[in-house]
Structure formats: structure tokens, C-alpha cells
Amino acid sequence: MSLHPPGEAAEHLALHGRFTRASRMGAGHINDTFLAEFEGAEPLVLQRVNSAVFPDPEGVMANIERVTDHLARRCPDERRALRLVRAKDGRAFWRDAAGELWRAYRCVEGTLVKDVVGGPWEAYEAARAFGAFQYLMSDLPGGPLEETLPGFHDTPGRLKAFEASVREDRAGRAAAAKAEIDAVFSRRAWAERLAAAARAGLVPVRVTHNDTKINNVLFDAASGKGLCVIDLDTVMPGLMLYDFGDFVRTAVSPAPEDEADLSRVQVRTEVFEALAQGWRDGSGGMISEEERALLPSAGRVIAYELGMRFLKDHLDGDRYFRVHRPNHNLERARCQLRLASEIFSREAELALYC
Ligand SMILES: Nc1ncnc2c1ncn2[C@@H]1O[C@H](COP(=O)(O)OP(=O)(O)OP(=O)(O)O)[C@@H](O)[C@H]1O
Ligand SMILES: [Mg+2]
């Protein structure tokens, strides 16, 4: 489908100024993002929401509206909290003629994003920003957010779905992936590690971001400090351990998510120490004792869950995650399962930093 011109969206979404031009921003893995410039008004970040990834984009926008309204109340510093700009008709988004949904945010100028965690300082800064986000959301009024991606971190549920895919073996790949399948099944107890605590009510359901990787934090270009959490498409009710665990998963190893050389998949303890410290500093003492006890395991569980999802998709014939080479999802699965094992073997040590 051809992309609807962002200029028309800008006309509907901007209250002031005359639209002059739009240029693409970011890598745009999910949404299409543009910087829209105006004569007589501040620039805006315009996004066309990916309707294939988000089955309920209006639910997504309802959540984002509540979260950004609350951020605006709680955090007067506009550079530290994403601000949604409402459309001329007062709604949180505008739909184009093709039915695609557009939204606008204030542009936080003088910022940059980082795609990899180079070292402890960056881990600290990003973790502090995510921790602060959770702290600011801790008194969100109006009841729980909508669960726009149901069961997103329901690890036991994911395991059941995985078992079904192994049985079905619709792409005929299960025999060749036996070692990885066995690795998932032999660690099935890991699926219960956070889920059991949640079921027993030992850890609270909070507002979670659900995409806590470093490139969803804007850094101040001048000071290098972490400023503002972006990419709120997946805000939902969940455990803080999901967000912490996903950040550990994406930050702690120097290797990318699909590293083929598994010897490069490692736990950088100094990065873990910094990110645990950053999260604590940002979240203002809200982490409970029960949550704290599970922090060392959170990255392991989330890496295990994602490893299982990659392997499931490989067995299903690569239907969900886009692949760039044969066996790409199998390699991703190996990498995540290795990371989960690496974290597991270091948890006693990691606990010293939590
Ligand atoms: N409010 C903002 N101010 C300045 N830049 C922004 C803002 N929001 C987004 N950006 C820029 O746009 C990029 C994409 O934003 P975002 O993460 O929301 O989109 P996405 O499609 O979910 O991206 P990805 O899938 O790559 O995470 C960011 O990396 C950042 O460079
Ligand atoms: Mg993003």
C-alpha cells in the first residue's frame, strides 16, 4: 500500500502553524515516523501506526492518551515525558482515507537514540529513564490499561502454544530442531518463575512499557543523559519484572539478538550492575522485596520466553518475525536460549547487585 502523505496528517493534527515539510525519522521497524516542520510552530513527530502489528490501534491510542495525560500532570519537564498532540477535532489520532491511523507527539529536540548498549553508563541512563517511567505511572488513575496484546508475557501460555506447534510441525522442521526443542522442554520450569509469583499475588500488576530496549529512550545530545521514554504502543498492565527482564535481555550481552557465534552471548556483569542501579534510582524505592528477589531471574525468563517464540515461529514456517536468511528464527532462538542459560548460571552473582 502506498504511504499516505504525512502533509495531510500534519494539517489535521497540528493546531498551529503552516506545514512546510516532512522527513523520515528513525529506522521505522514498526511504525512510519516523520519529523513534520511548520512555519510559526514547533516541529512535531508524526507516526502512521502499523495496523498489521496492532490489531486494536484504537485501544493502543486509548492507553497512550491516558499515559501521556498522566505524564503531563506528573512531569512538568516536557523534555522528560512524551507529550501527545491531539488532532484538531480533539481526538488522539486522525484516520486517513485509507483507514490508517496517524498521531503526533511533541518533538523532543536536541536528542539522539542509541541502538546498542555500549557500556555501563548507557545502561544506567536508559534503565533510570525506564524506572522513572514506571514510577510516574505508579499512580495512574482510572483503573488498569487495556490489554491490547493479550497474554503478551504469559510464559506458561506461550509454552502451551509452543507445544502445539511442535506437535503440528507444519513446516516439517521439528526433526532438525530437536536439540533446541529439547532445550525448551527441559527448562519448562522457567516458564513458571514469574508467572507463579504473579498468580499468588506476591508481585503487583503495574503499568508496563513492554518494549524496554535502549532505542526507546531519547538521550540528551549535549549531556549524554537519558531523558525521555518513547514508543508507548505496548503500554499495558504487567509486572515490572517483565520490563526489567526485557531490558536485561537486550542490554546485558554485547552480541545482537541473532548472533550466530554463541560464544559471544555473554553476561556483562558491570552492565547488569549499572542497569539495576539505574532502575532503582529511577523508580524511587517502589520495588517491593518480592520483586527485588526476582530481579536476577527476570532476564532469564524473558530471554527463555522469546527464545521459545522464535523457535515456534521457525516451526510454523516464519509467519510472525520477519526473516532475512534461512534458519534466521532458529538462530535467534539459539541465541536467546543461550542467553537465558548464561543469565541462569550467574544469578547468584547478579543478586549481589539487586
Ligand atoms: N517525541 C520524539 N522526539 C524526538 N524524536 C522522536 C520522538 N518520538 C520518536 N522519535 C524518533 O523516531 C524514532 C522512532 O520512534 P518509535 O520508537 O516510536 O517508532 P517505532 O516504529 O516503534 O520504532 P522501532 O520499531 O524502531 O522501535 C525514534 O527512534 C526517534 O529517533
Ligand atoms: Mg522504538
Coordinates of C-alpha atoms and ligand atoms in Angstrom, one line a residue:
M1 CA 0.0 0.0 0.0
S2 CA 1.3 3.4 -0.8
L3 CA 2.1 5.7 2.1
H4 CA -0.4 8.4 2.7
P5 CA 1.3 11.8 2.5
P6 CA 2.3 12.9 6.0
G7 CA 1.4 16.5 5.0
E8 CA -2.3 15.8 5.1
A9 CA -1.9 14.2 8.5
A10 CA 0.1 17.2 9.7
E11 CA -2.8 19.5 8.6
H12 CA -5.2 17.6 10.7
L13 CA -3.0 17.0 13.7
A14 CA -1.3 20.4 14.2
L15 CA -3.3 23.2 15.8
H16 CA -0.9 25.9 14.8
G17 CA 1.5 26.9 12.1
R18 CA 1.6 26.2 8.4
F19 CA 3.0 22.8 7.4
T20 CA 6.2 23.1 5.4
R21 CA 7.8 19.7 5.1
A22 CA 8.2 16.2 6.5
S23 CA 11.2 13.9 6.6
R24 CA 11.6 10.4 7.8
M25 CA 12.9 9.7 11.2
G26 CA 14.4 6.6 12.8
A27 CA 14.8 3.1 11.3
G28 CA 11.0 2.6 11.5
H29 CA 10.8 -1.1 12.3
I30 CA 7.2 -0.9 13.3
N31 CA 5.6 2.5 12.5
D32 CA 6.4 5.1 9.9
T33 CA 7.8 8.1 11.7
F34 CA 8.3 11.6 10.2
L35 CA 9.5 14.9 11.5
A36 CA 6.9 17.4 10.4
E37 CA 8.0 21.1 10.3
F38 CA 5.8 24.1 10.4
E39 CA 6.1 27.8 9.8
G40 CA 5.2 29.6 13.1
A41 CA 5.1 26.4 15.2
E42 CA 7.3 23.8 16.8
P43 CA 8.0 20.6 14.8
L44 CA 6.1 17.5 15.6
V45 CA 6.8 13.8 15.3
L46 CA 4.2 12.2 13.2
Q47 CA 3.6 8.5 13.1
R48 CA 1.5 6.3 11.0
V49 CA 0.6 3.3 13.2
N50 CA 1.3 -0.1 11.9
S51 CA -2.2 -1.7 11.8
A52 CA -0.8 -5.1 10.9
V53 CA 1.2 -5.3 14.2
F54 CA -1.5 -3.7 16.4
P55 CA -4.9 -5.4 15.9
D56 CA -6.6 -2.8 18.1
P57 CA -5.0 0.5 17.3
E58 CA -7.8 2.5 18.9
G59 CA -7.2 0.6 22.2
V60 CA -3.5 1.3 21.8
M61 CA -4.3 5.0 21.4
A62 CA -6.7 5.0 24.4
N63 CA -3.8 3.6 26.5
I64 CA -1.3 6.2 25.1
E65 CA -3.8 9.0 25.8
R66 CA -4.2 8.0 29.4
V67 CA -0.4 7.5 29.9
T68 CA 0.6 10.8 28.3
D69 CA -2.1 12.8 30.1
H70 CA -0.8 11.4 33.3
L71 CA 2.8 12.1 32.4
A72 CA 1.9 15.7 31.6
R73 CA 0.3 16.0 35.1
R74 CA 3.2 14.3 36.9
C75 CA 6.2 15.6 35.0
P76 CA 6.1 19.3 34.0
D77 CA 9.5 19.0 32.2
E78 CA 8.4 18.5 28.6
R79 CA 11.8 17.0 27.6
R80 CA 11.4 14.2 30.1
A81 CA 7.9 13.0 29.2
L82 CA 6.4 12.2 25.9
R83 CA 3.5 14.6 25.0
L84 CA 0.8 13.6 22.7
V85 CA -0.6 16.3 20.5
R86 CA -4.4 16.0 19.9
A87 CA -5.9 16.4 16.5
K88 CA -8.0 19.4 15.6
D89 CA -11.2 17.5 16.4
G90 CA -9.8 16.8 19.9
R91 CA -9.2 13.1 19.3
A92 CA -5.9 11.4 20.0
F93 CA -5.4 10.4 16.3
W94 CA -6.5 11.1 12.8
R95 CA -7.6 8.5 10.3
D96 CA -6.7 9.0 6.7
A97 CA -8.9 8.0 3.7
A98 CA -7.2 4.6 3.6
G99 CA -8.2 4.0 7.2
E100 CA -4.7 4.3 8.5
L101 CA -4.2 5.9 11.9
W102 CA -1.9 8.8 12.4
R103 CA -0.8 10.5 15.7
A104 CA 1.5 13.3 16.7
Y105 CA 3.9 13.9 19.5
R106 CA 5.9 17.0 20.6
C107 CA 9.4 16.6 19.2
V108 CA 12.0 16.4 22.0
E109 CA 14.7 18.4 20.2
G110 CA 18.4 18.0 20.8
T111 CA 18.2 14.3 21.5
L112 CA 19.5 11.1 20.0
V113 CA 18.8 7.4 20.2
K114 CA 21.3 4.6 20.7
D115 CA 20.8 1.2 19.2
V116 CA 23.3 -0.7 21.4
V117 CA 24.3 -0.5 25.0
G118 CA 28.0 0.4 24.7
G119 CA 28.7 0.1 28.4
P120 CA 27.5 0.6 32.0
W121 CA 26.9 4.4 31.7
E122 CA 24.4 4.0 28.9
A123 CA 22.8 1.0 30.6
Y124 CA 22.4 3.1 33.8
E125 CA 20.9 6.1 32.0
A126 CA 18.4 4.1 30.0
A127 CA 17.4 2.0 33.0
R128 CA 16.9 5.1 35.1
A129 CA 14.6 6.5 32.4
F130 CA 12.5 3.3 32.3
G131 CA 12.5 3.1 36.1
A132 CA 11.3 6.8 36.3
F133 CA 8.6 6.0 33.7
Q134 CA 7.3 3.2 36.0
Y135 CA 7.4 5.4 39.0
L136 CA 5.5 8.2 37.2
M137 CA 2.9 5.6 36.2
S138 CA 2.5 4.1 39.7
D139 CA -0.5 6.3 40.5
L140 CA -2.2 6.3 37.1
P141 CA -5.9 6.9 37.8
G142 CA -8.8 5.2 36.2
G143 CA -8.1 1.5 36.6
P144 CA -6.0 -0.8 34.6
L145 CA -5.0 -0.1 31.0
E146 CA -6.4 -2.1 28.2
E147 CA -4.6 -5.4 27.5
T148 CA -4.0 -4.6 23.8
L149 CA -1.8 -7.7 23.3
P150 CA -3.4 -10.3 25.5
G151 CA -1.1 -12.8 27.2
F152 CA 2.0 -10.9 25.9
H153 CA 4.2 -12.2 28.8
D154 CA 2.1 -15.2 29.7
T155 CA 5.1 -17.5 29.6
P156 CA 3.2 -20.7 30.5
G157 CA 0.6 -19.8 27.8
R158 CA 3.4 -19.3 25.3
L159 CA 4.8 -22.7 26.3
K160 CA 1.5 -24.3 25.5
A161 CA 1.3 -22.6 22.2
F162 CA 4.9 -23.8 21.5
E163 CA 4.0 -27.4 22.4
A164 CA 1.1 -27.2 19.9
S165 CA 3.5 -26.0 17.1
V166 CA 5.9 -28.8 17.9
R167 CA 3.1 -31.4 17.6
E168 CA 1.8 -29.8 14.4
D169 CA 5.2 -29.3 12.8
R170 CA 3.5 -27.6 9.9
A171 CA 6.8 -26.6 8.1
G172 CA 8.4 -30.1 8.7
R173 CA 11.3 -28.5 10.6
A174 CA 10.9 -30.2 14.1
A175 CA 13.3 -33.1 13.5
A176 CA 16.2 -30.8 12.5
A177 CA 15.5 -28.5 15.5
K178 CA 15.3 -31.3 18.0
A179 CA 18.2 -30.0 20.2
E180 CA 16.5 -26.6 20.6
I181 CA 13.1 -28.1 21.2
D182 CA 14.6 -30.3 23.9
A183 CA 16.3 -27.3 25.4
V184 CA 13.0 -25.5 25.7
F185 CA 11.2 -28.5 27.2
S186 CA 14.0 -29.4 29.7
R187 CA 13.7 -25.9 31.1
R188 CA 9.9 -25.7 31.3
A189 CA 10.0 -24.9 35.0
W190 CA 11.5 -21.5 34.0
A191 CA 8.1 -20.5 32.5
E192 CA 6.6 -20.6 36.0
R193 CA 9.3 -18.4 37.7
L194 CA 7.5 -15.1 37.3
A195 CA 4.1 -16.5 36.5
A196 CA 3.7 -18.4 39.8
A197 CA 4.6 -15.2 41.8
A198 CA 2.0 -13.3 39.8
R199 CA -0.7 -15.9 40.3
A200 CA 0.0 -16.0 44.0
G201 CA -0.3 -12.2 44.2
L202 CA 3.2 -11.9 45.5
V203 CA 4.2 -9.2 42.9
P204 CA 1.8 -6.4 41.9
V205 CA 0.4 -5.7 38.5
R206 CA 1.7 -2.3 37.4
V207 CA 1.8 -0.2 34.3
T208 CA 4.5 -1.7 32.0
H209 CA 6.1 -0.4 28.8
N210 CA 6.7 -3.8 27.2
D211 CA 9.4 -2.7 24.8
T212 CA 12.2 -1.6 27.1
K213 CA 15.2 -1.6 24.8
I214 CA 17.7 1.2 24.7
N215 CA 16.5 2.7 21.4
N216 CA 13.2 3.6 23.1
V217 CA 14.9 6.1 25.3
L218 CA 15.8 9.6 24.0
F219 CA 19.2 10.7 25.2
D220 CA 20.1 14.4 25.6
A221 CA 22.7 15.1 22.9
A222 CA 24.6 17.6 24.9
S223 CA 24.9 15.8 28.3
G224 CA 24.5 12.2 27.2
K225 CA 21.9 11.7 29.9
G226 CA 18.8 9.6 29.4
L227 CA 15.8 11.9 29.1
C228 CA 12.6 10.5 27.9
V229 CA 10.9 7.1 27.2
I230 CA 9.2 6.9 23.9
D231 CA 7.4 4.2 21.9
L232 CA 4.3 3.7 24.1
D233 CA 2.4 1.4 21.7
T234 CA 2.7 -1.6 24.1
V235 CA 1.9 0.1 27.4
M236 CA -0.3 -2.4 29.3
P237 CA -0.9 -3.9 32.7
G238 CA 2.0 -6.2 33.7
L239 CA 4.8 -7.0 36.1
M240 CA 7.7 -4.6 36.5
L241 CA 9.8 -7.7 36.2
Y242 CA 8.8 -8.0 32.5
D243 CA 10.2 -4.6 31.7
F244 CA 13.3 -5.1 33.8
G245 CA 13.8 -8.5 32.3
D246 CA 13.4 -7.4 28.8
F247 CA 15.9 -4.6 29.3
V248 CA 18.4 -7.1 30.9
R249 CA 17.8 -9.3 27.9
T250 CA 18.5 -6.6 25.3
A251 CA 21.3 -4.8 27.3
V252 CA 23.4 -7.3 29.1
S253 CA 25.1 -9.2 26.3
P254 CA 27.4 -7.4 23.8
A255 CA 26.0 -9.7 21.0
P256 CA 23.0 -8.8 18.9
E257 CA 19.7 -10.7 19.2
D258 CA 20.5 -13.0 16.2
E259 CA 24.3 -13.6 16.9
A260 CA 25.3 -16.8 15.2
D261 CA 28.5 -17.2 17.2
L262 CA 27.1 -18.3 20.5
S263 CA 30.4 -17.8 22.4
R264 CA 29.7 -14.0 22.0
V265 CA 26.5 -14.3 24.0
Q266 CA 27.6 -13.3 27.5
V267 CA 26.5 -11.5 30.6
R268 CA 28.4 -8.3 31.2
T269 CA 28.1 -8.1 35.0
E270 CA 29.2 -4.4 35.1
V271 CA 26.3 -3.6 32.7
F272 CA 23.9 -5.6 34.9
E273 CA 25.1 -3.8 38.0
A274 CA 24.6 -0.4 36.3
L275 CA 21.2 -1.1 35.0
A276 CA 20.0 -2.5 38.3
Q277 CA 21.3 0.7 40.0
G278 CA 19.7 2.9 37.3
W279 CA 16.3 1.2 37.6
R280 CA 16.4 1.6 41.4
D281 CA 17.4 5.2 41.2
G282 CA 14.7 6.0 38.6
S283 CA 11.9 4.1 40.3
G284 CA 12.1 5.9 43.7
G285 CA 12.0 3.0 46.1
M286 CA 8.9 1.4 44.6
I287 CA 10.4 -2.0 44.0
S288 CA 9.0 -4.4 46.6
E289 CA 11.1 -7.1 48.4
E290 CA 9.4 -9.8 46.4
E291 CA 10.1 -8.1 43.1
R292 CA 13.7 -7.5 44.2
A293 CA 14.2 -11.2 44.9
L294 CA 13.1 -12.0 41.3
L295 CA 15.2 -9.3 39.5
P296 CA 18.2 -11.6 38.8
S297 CA 15.9 -14.2 37.2
A298 CA 13.7 -11.7 35.2
G299 CA 16.1 -11.5 32.2
R300 CA 16.4 -15.3 32.1
V301 CA 12.7 -15.8 31.9
I302 CA 12.1 -13.1 29.2
A303 CA 15.0 -14.5 27.1
Y304 CA 13.6 -18.0 27.5
E305 CA 10.2 -16.8 26.5
L306 CA 11.5 -15.0 23.4
G307 CA 13.7 -18.0 22.5
M308 CA 10.6 -20.2 22.6
R309 CA 8.7 -17.7 20.5
F310 CA 11.4 -17.5 17.8
L311 CA 11.6 -21.3 17.8
K312 CA 7.8 -21.6 17.5
D313 CA 7.9 -19.2 14.5
H314 CA 10.6 -21.3 12.9
L315 CA 8.5 -24.4 13.3
D316 CA 5.4 -22.6 12.0
G317 CA 7.3 -21.5 8.8
D318 CA 8.4 -18.0 9.8
R319 CA 5.0 -16.3 9.9
Y320 CA 5.4 -13.7 12.6
F321 CA 9.0 -12.5 12.8
R322 CA 10.4 -11.2 9.5
V323 CA 13.5 -13.4 8.5
H324 CA 16.5 -12.2 6.4
R325 CA 18.1 -15.6 5.8
P326 CA 17.3 -19.3 6.1
N327 CA 17.0 -20.6 9.7
H328 CA 17.1 -17.0 10.9
N329 CA 14.4 -17.6 13.6
L330 CA 16.3 -20.8 14.6
E331 CA 19.5 -18.8 15.1
R332 CA 17.6 -16.2 17.1
A333 CA 16.1 -18.9 19.2
R334 CA 19.5 -20.5 19.9
C335 CA 20.9 -17.1 20.9
Q336 CA 18.1 -16.3 23.3
L337 CA 18.2 -19.8 24.9
R338 CA 21.9 -19.4 25.3
L339 CA 21.5 -16.0 26.9
A340 CA 18.8 -17.4 29.3
S341 CA 21.3 -20.2 30.3
E342 CA 24.1 -17.7 30.7
I343 CA 22.0 -15.5 33.0
F344 CA 20.8 -18.5 34.9
S345 CA 24.3 -19.6 35.7
R346 CA 25.2 -16.1 37.0
E347 CA 22.1 -15.4 39.1
A348 CA 23.6 -15.8 42.5
E349 CA 26.2 -13.2 41.5
L350 CA 23.7 -10.9 39.9
A351 CA 21.7 -11.0 43.1
L352 CA 24.5 -9.1 44.8
Y353 CA 23.6 -6.1 42.6
C354 CA 19.9 -6.1 43.2
Ligands
LIG1 N1 8.9 12.7 20.7 C1 10.0 12.5 19.9 N2 11.0 13.4 19.8 C2 12.1 13.2 19.1 N3 12.3 12.1 18.3 C3 11.4 11.1 18.4 C4 10.2 11.2 19.2 N4 9.5 10.1 19.0 C5 10.1 9.3 18.2 N5 11.3 9.9 17.8 C6 12.3 9.3 16.8 O1 11.6 8.4 16.0 C7 12.2 7.1 16.1 C8 11.1 6.0 16.0 O2 10.2 6.2 17.1 P1 9.4 4.9 17.8 O3 10.4 4.2 18.6 O4 8.3 5.5 18.5 O5 8.9 4.1 16.5 P2 8.9 2.6 16.1 O6 8.4 2.5 14.8 O7 8.2 1.9 17.2 O8 10.4 2.3 16.1 P3 11.2 0.9 16.4 O9 10.4 -0.2 15.9 O10 12.4 1.1 15.6 O11 11.4 0.9 17.9 C9 12.9 7.1 17.4 O12 14.0 6.2 17.3 C10 13.4 8.6 17.5 O13 14.5 8.8 16.6
MG2 MG 11.0 2.3 19.1

